[in-house]
Amino acid sequence: MAEKRADNSEYRFTEEQQQLRTAVRKFCADNFDEPTVRRLMESDVTFDARVWNRLGSELGVLGLSVPEADGGAGGSLVDQAVAVEEFGAALACGPLFGTVFLAIPALVACPAGEARDALLGELVEGTRTAAFAVADSAGAFDADAVAVAAGPGGLTGTVPRVIDAGAADELLVAAVGPDGLGLYAVDAGGAGVQRTPLVTLDLTRPQANVEFSGAPARLLAGPDEAERVIGHALHVGSALLAVEQVGAAQHLLDLSVDYAKARLQFGRQIGSFQAIKHKLADMLVDLEHARSTAYHAAWALTDASDDPALAASIAQATCSAAFSRIAADTIQIHGGIGFTWEHQAHLYFKRAATDAALLGSAEQHRDRVAAMVLDTATADGAVRVADGLPV
């Protein structure tokens, strides 16, 4: 993970993490340039399976925080976040949300077993993909909201709006059986599974409704473990989504600065006008604030320095709002060209609008933070807040 200074006042990325960032950035430049993203997002399968396989087998970035014993790189969640930030900057097309953000963390938290071990290895290698068919309540798990039943004949029920479900090889599903809640793995292309693609705002992040009708399933986590596993996955997913938003926002800020330097109006660069200077400065402040909260969440989940729910909610509340503001301001700075289909700004604007609704809105997460830390919070629900001391 990143290094701490002796006085614990600053975190710095390690040399290995900087090298990782450089490698992932080059891979994205080679494989997720704008024409490629536009082509993939309008395809029936919105990612290139060969490129996805290379991310796992060649670059090894799909399982950076997975222990070596489980086939991963044995790094930390901060390592994973560094790669995800670059994916966000490139608007990379692929089942990152379903596979890397949620399914892999869930499998890492599951008890070891034949079904879990085999699937985790395949996801890390990039030979299979997954989607997380678990309905959340503003980024938190609500067992009462589970609408899938598990019985002798398989799984039955419906999960709406599942990210990456349309092209996923496996579905991780929360279902209630005779013994209670469980997390199951289901072959997405198998019997008893019907996926209905949805028309959504962000074509780079497809969604589908999933209906199960007696679908065969393998148990990954039983009643004693399922809620913990799902909760952990949602916390990690929220942190990684926040980091991805930071990467996309950084790309937009860079794009805006370059345009402000190049665009001339009244014989002057528009970046020389005070209104544009102020807007760019506000975008930078928003971005740096978001980056701090996103990586704080990743560090907190790595070393348990903060309550995971608190850190994840702070990151989501901050990063969703910052990305949305920066996306809107980017269009304003670019003027008329920023509104057109031909310009990439609108792709990021749509990603920002979609991400702001995933795993809870900024408003919902602010409410959650308030409930956890303000005077109205109960002693039973007290959270651990980082005190700056070594752990």
C-alpha positions as MATLAB code, in Angstrom:
seq = 'MAEKRADNSEYRFTEEQQQLRTAVRKFCADNFDEPTVRRLMESDVTFDARVWNRLGSELGVLGLSVPEADGGAGGSLVDQAVAVEEFGAALACGPLFGTVFLAIPALVACPAGEARDALLGELVEGTRTAAFAVADSAGAFDADAVAVAAGPGGLTGTVPRVIDAGAADELLVAAVGPDGLGLYAVDAGGAGVQRTPLVTLDLTRPQANVEFSGAPARLLAGPDEAERVIGHALHVGSALLAVEQVGAAQHLLDLSVDYAKARLQFGRQIGSFQAIKHKLADMLVDLEHARSTAYHAAWALTDASDDPALAASIAQATCSAAFSRIAADTIQIHGGIGFTWEHQAHLYFKRAATDAALLGSAEQHRDRVAAMVLDTATADGAVRVADGLPV';
ca = [
       0.000    0.000    0.000;
       1.037    3.644   -0.105;
       3.707    4.858    2.260;
       3.055    6.960    5.364;
       5.382    9.719    6.452;
       6.749    9.503    9.971;
       4.347   12.155   11.246;
       1.360   10.374    9.631;
       0.385   13.632    7.908;
       0.709   12.512    4.303;
       0.329    9.446    2.134;
       2.519    8.897   -0.879;
       2.193    6.313   -3.601;
       5.030    3.823   -3.729;
       7.342    3.522   -6.722;
       5.635    0.240   -7.635;
       2.239    1.933   -7.620;
       3.549    4.709   -9.851;
       4.865    2.088  -12.273;
       1.509    0.327  -12.147;
      -0.260    3.583  -12.996;
       2.047    4.141  -15.970;
       1.491    0.610  -17.281;
      -2.299    0.760  -16.971;
      -2.414    4.232  -18.521;
      -0.458    2.983  -21.560;
      -2.686   -0.085  -21.866;
      -5.775    2.115  -21.805;
      -4.320    4.475  -24.405;
      -3.672    1.511  -26.690;
      -6.978   -0.284  -26.152;
      -9.589    2.242  -24.932;
      -9.102    5.268  -27.166;
     -12.247    7.262  -27.961;
     -13.066    5.575  -31.326;
     -12.777    2.149  -29.663;
     -15.020    3.166  -26.762;
     -17.641    4.498  -29.171;
     -17.540    1.304  -31.222;
     -17.786   -0.991  -28.210;
     -20.574    0.883  -26.443;
     -22.820    0.443  -29.485;
     -21.995   -3.262  -29.931;
     -24.146   -6.145  -28.734;
     -21.284   -7.141  -26.402;
     -19.891   -3.908  -25.028;
     -16.335   -5.065  -24.446;
     -13.550   -6.937  -26.224;
     -13.086  -10.338  -24.576;
      -9.485  -10.611  -25.793;
      -8.568   -7.256  -24.264;
     -10.330   -8.220  -21.049;
      -8.364  -11.468  -20.911;
      -5.129   -9.513  -21.321;
      -6.059   -7.343  -18.334;
      -6.061  -10.494  -16.229;
      -3.406  -12.738  -17.757;
      -0.937  -10.145  -19.086;
      -1.344   -7.050  -16.919;
      -2.671   -8.844  -13.824;
      -4.833   -5.920  -12.743;
      -8.186   -7.656  -12.223;
      -7.089   -9.223   -8.948;
      -4.535   -6.823   -7.545;
      -6.013   -7.008   -4.038;
      -6.679  -10.761   -4.180;
      -4.317  -12.906   -2.037;
      -1.679  -14.864   -3.927;
      -3.097  -18.093   -2.509;
      -6.304  -17.353   -4.422;
      -4.513  -16.593   -7.676;
      -4.258  -12.825   -7.252;
      -1.353  -10.392   -7.038;
      -1.425  -10.228   -3.241;
      -1.535   -6.430   -3.181;
      -3.797   -4.025   -1.363;
      -7.039   -2.296   -2.256;
      -4.972    0.848   -2.857;
      -3.120   -0.992   -5.628;
      -6.452   -1.945   -7.156;
      -7.634    1.645   -6.838;
      -4.625    2.972   -8.750;
      -5.535    0.794  -11.735;
      -9.239    1.631  -11.469;
      -8.510    5.367  -11.524;
      -6.840    4.946  -14.914;
      -9.776    2.878  -16.195;
     -12.075    5.715  -15.180;
      -9.950    8.275  -16.996;
     -10.176    6.250  -20.210;
     -13.878    5.432  -19.778;
     -12.818    1.822  -20.298;
     -15.537   -0.453  -21.667;
     -15.787   -3.724  -19.797;
     -17.516   -5.407  -16.853;
     -15.392   -3.621  -14.255;
     -18.310   -2.708  -12.040;
     -19.757   -6.202  -11.874;
     -16.510   -8.183  -11.853;
     -13.787   -6.086  -10.208;
     -15.794   -3.731   -8.003;
     -18.249   -6.268   -6.554;
     -17.918   -9.936   -7.551;
     -14.213  -10.415   -6.850;
     -14.341   -8.699   -3.410;
     -17.378  -10.822   -2.539;
     -15.591  -14.030   -3.518;
     -12.469  -13.051   -1.565;
     -14.653  -12.621    1.523;
     -16.458  -15.948    0.963;
     -15.358  -19.116    2.764;
     -13.012  -21.264    0.684;
     -14.742  -23.963   -1.324;
     -14.656  -25.654   -4.702;
     -17.205  -23.358   -6.368;
     -15.748  -20.188   -4.874;
     -12.111  -21.053   -5.596;
     -12.726  -22.024   -9.219;
     -14.807  -18.953  -10.036;
     -12.442  -16.534   -8.294;
      -9.496  -17.889  -10.256;
     -11.330  -17.498  -13.558;
     -12.378  -13.921  -12.809;
      -8.871  -12.907  -11.775;
      -7.411  -14.471  -14.927;
      -9.933  -12.672  -17.103;
     -11.302  -15.863  -18.675;
     -14.796  -15.227  -17.281;
     -16.794  -12.195  -16.191;
     -19.454  -11.667  -13.542;
     -22.281   -9.421  -12.429;
     -23.532   -8.816   -8.899;
     -27.272   -9.471   -8.881;
     -27.879   -8.153   -5.390;
     -30.226   -5.224   -4.890;
     -28.758   -2.570   -2.605;
     -30.376    0.176   -0.582;
     -28.253    3.267   -1.276;
     -25.074    1.198   -1.277;
     -25.972   -0.837    1.807;
     -27.359   -4.350    1.943;
     -30.957   -4.818    3.044;
     -31.801   -8.473    3.602;
     -35.525   -7.692    3.656;
     -35.302   -6.431    0.064;
     -34.069   -9.755   -1.353;
     -36.661  -10.914   -3.886;
     -35.068  -14.191   -5.017;
     -35.988  -17.510   -3.396;
     -33.736  -20.568   -3.233;
     -35.333  -24.004   -3.210;
     -34.741  -27.593   -4.322;
     -35.599  -26.576   -7.880;
     -33.099  -23.710   -7.999;
     -33.448  -19.933   -7.766;
     -36.660  -18.099   -8.580;
     -37.228  -14.339   -8.645;
     -36.219  -11.120  -10.363;
     -33.394   -8.643   -9.835;
     -33.826   -5.348  -11.734;
     -31.168   -3.124  -13.253;
     -28.096   -5.319  -12.810;
     -24.934   -3.659  -14.121;
     -22.984   -5.800  -16.631;
     -25.528   -8.635  -16.455;
     -26.143   -8.694  -20.205;
     -22.737  -10.067  -21.158;
     -21.648  -11.663  -17.856;
     -20.678  -15.332  -17.711;
     -21.642  -15.697  -14.034;
     -24.151  -14.021  -11.763;
     -23.650  -13.699   -8.021;
     -27.124  -13.719   -6.528;
     -28.505  -13.129   -3.038;
     -31.408  -15.482   -2.330;
     -33.398  -16.638    0.685;
     -33.749  -20.377    1.184;
     -35.197  -22.617    3.906;
     -32.151  -22.014    6.101;
     -31.954  -18.268    5.475;
     -29.972  -15.886    3.303;
     -27.296  -17.188    0.959;
     -25.048  -15.924   -1.823;
     -25.116  -18.129   -4.901;
     -23.301  -18.389   -8.235;
     -25.438  -18.945  -11.321;
     -24.340  -19.643  -14.892;
     -25.719  -16.585  -16.687;
     -26.197  -18.501  -19.910;
     -27.738  -21.547  -18.265;
     -31.283  -22.800  -17.959;
     -33.755  -20.735  -15.986;
     -32.008  -17.399  -16.541;
     -33.524  -14.652  -18.679;
     -31.704  -11.345  -19.165;
     -33.506   -8.345  -20.631;
     -31.156   -5.538  -21.727;
     -32.240   -2.018  -20.795;
     -31.886    1.209  -22.740;
     -29.861    3.443  -20.435;
     -28.262    6.877  -20.460;
     -24.678    5.604  -20.275;
     -24.043    3.115  -23.086;
     -20.579    2.316  -21.704;
     -22.125    0.792  -18.554;
     -24.987   -1.476  -19.710;
     -27.719   -2.800  -17.434;
     -30.240   -5.615  -17.643;
     -33.155   -7.046  -15.701;
     -32.500  -10.631  -14.642;
     -35.271  -13.180  -14.064;
     -34.617  -16.587  -12.510;
     -37.012  -19.494  -13.054;
     -35.643  -22.561  -11.298;
     -32.058  -21.658  -12.208;
     -29.404  -24.119  -10.941;
     -27.078  -22.457   -8.432;
     -23.947  -23.171   -6.382;
     -23.831  -21.927   -2.809;
     -20.913  -19.583   -2.091;
     -21.814  -18.285    1.372;
     -24.497  -19.599    3.709;
     -26.677  -17.821    6.286;
     -23.788  -17.367    8.723;
     -21.598  -15.562    6.177;
     -23.745  -14.136    3.368;
     -24.639  -10.784    4.899;
     -21.031  -10.074    5.908;
     -19.768  -11.029    2.452;
     -22.318   -8.895    0.617;
     -21.744   -5.923    2.926;
     -17.991   -6.131    2.370;
     -18.447   -6.252   -1.399;
     -20.678   -3.171   -1.349;
     -18.153   -1.220    0.734;
     -15.304   -2.128   -1.622;
     -17.495   -1.420   -4.637;
     -18.364    2.029   -3.300;
     -14.692    2.861   -2.715;
     -13.617    1.689   -6.176;
     -16.512    3.479   -7.848;
     -15.383    6.665   -6.098;
     -11.828    6.209   -7.363;
     -13.105    5.579  -10.890;
     -15.065    8.831  -10.694;
     -11.873   10.631   -9.673;
     -10.060    9.254  -12.727;
     -12.813   10.401  -15.075;
     -12.962   13.831  -13.416;
      -9.181   14.229  -13.743;
      -9.428   13.489  -17.469;
     -12.125   16.137  -17.866;
     -10.087   18.734  -15.973;
      -7.061   18.024  -18.184;
      -9.281   18.269  -21.251;
     -10.690   21.615  -20.079;
      -7.277   23.094  -19.281;
      -5.931   22.109  -22.695;
      -8.965   23.622  -24.409;
      -8.705   26.835  -22.388;
      -5.115   27.195  -23.572;
      -5.887   26.470  -27.222;
      -9.261   28.193  -27.801;
      -8.985   31.824  -28.849;
     -11.697   34.419  -28.402;
     -11.261   38.132  -29.145;
      -7.663   37.303  -29.978;
      -6.950   35.849  -26.511;
      -6.847   32.387  -24.994;
     -10.108   31.847  -23.125;
      -8.045   30.586  -20.215;
      -6.867   34.144  -19.691;
     -10.405   35.273  -18.818;
     -11.086   35.464  -15.098;
     -14.397   33.560  -15.310;
     -12.665   30.569  -16.912;
      -9.783   30.756  -14.423;
     -12.216   30.652  -11.514;
     -14.157   27.741  -12.980;
     -10.991   25.709  -13.582;
      -9.777   26.477  -10.053;
     -13.091   25.329   -8.572;
     -12.876   22.133  -10.630;
      -9.390   21.456   -9.268;
     -10.531   21.979   -5.666;
     -13.480   19.620   -6.199;
     -11.189   17.021   -7.762;
      -8.556   17.086   -5.030;
     -11.196   16.873   -2.318;
     -12.733   13.887   -4.108;
      -9.367   12.185   -4.572;
      -8.604   12.508   -0.865;
     -11.870   10.895    0.209;
     -11.674    8.134   -2.410;
      -8.177    7.006   -1.479;
      -8.954    7.444    2.196;
     -11.751    4.894    1.729;
      -9.358    2.502   -0.024;
      -6.753    2.900    2.722;
      -9.372    2.543    5.451;
     -10.667   -0.692    3.949;
      -7.096   -1.957    3.647;
      -5.866   -1.266    7.186;
      -9.187   -0.943    9.083;
      -8.285    2.586   10.217;
     -11.888    3.754    9.777;
     -15.334    2.235    9.869;
     -15.773    0.866    6.311;
     -19.370    2.061    5.968;
     -18.415    5.574    7.069;
     -15.377    5.819    4.788;
     -17.281    4.452    1.790;
     -20.203    6.828    2.302;
     -17.950    9.865    2.677;
     -16.184    8.910   -0.564;
     -19.395    8.341   -2.488;
     -21.049   11.531   -1.228;
     -18.019   13.578   -2.248;
     -16.946   11.913   -5.493;
     -20.391   11.594   -7.072;
     -21.072   15.288   -6.545;
     -17.600   16.361   -7.682;
     -17.675   14.281  -10.872;
     -21.125   15.616  -11.773;
     -20.049   19.236  -11.260;
     -16.801   18.801  -13.176;
     -18.594   17.083  -16.070;
     -21.111   19.924  -16.300;
     -18.400   22.606  -16.064;
     -16.365   20.869  -18.771;
     -19.259   21.250  -21.173;
     -19.630   24.898  -20.200;
     -15.944   25.608  -20.822;
     -16.075   23.900  -24.222;
     -19.155   25.862  -25.213;
     -21.182   24.676  -28.214;
     -18.801   21.866  -29.194;
     -19.169   20.312  -25.733;
     -22.869   19.608  -26.330;
     -22.358   17.700  -29.571;
     -22.376   13.961  -30.122;
     -18.950   14.204  -31.755;
     -17.245   15.495  -28.606;
     -16.235   13.131  -25.816;
     -17.432   15.439  -23.026;
     -20.995   14.163  -23.307;
     -19.842   10.564  -22.794;
     -18.318   11.520  -19.442;
     -21.330   13.638  -18.546;
     -23.587   10.604  -19.018;
     -21.209    8.411  -17.010;
     -21.280   11.003  -14.211;
     -25.087   11.078  -14.185;
     -25.279    7.279  -14.092;
     -22.572    6.842  -11.455;
     -24.302    9.389   -9.227;
     -27.235    6.980   -8.899;
     -25.229    3.770   -8.416;
     -24.744    2.399   -4.893;
     -26.607    5.384   -3.477;
     -26.806    9.051   -4.368;
     -24.670   11.748   -2.764;
     -27.682   12.894   -0.739;
     -28.349    9.392    0.594;
     -24.731    8.941    1.630;
     -24.661   12.316    3.379;
     -27.731   11.238    5.326;
     -25.962    8.021    6.272;
     -22.839    9.841    7.423;
     -24.971   12.175    9.534;
     -26.782    9.259   11.140;
     -23.460    7.626   12.035;
     -21.523   10.553   13.464;
     -23.833   13.348   14.598;
     -25.365   13.806   18.046;
     -28.408   11.780   17.032;
     -26.269    8.666   16.519;
     -26.739    5.923   19.109;
     -24.000    4.285   21.120;
     -24.909    0.915   19.617;
     -24.295    2.303   16.140;
     -21.038    4.098   16.967;
     -18.372    4.030   14.292;
     -14.605    4.177   14.477;
     -13.186    7.392   13.055;
      -9.479    7.585   12.180;
      -7.462    9.459   14.796;
      -4.250    9.787   12.773;
      -2.387    7.342   14.971;
      -0.587    4.251   13.613;
      -2.691    1.085   13.516;
];
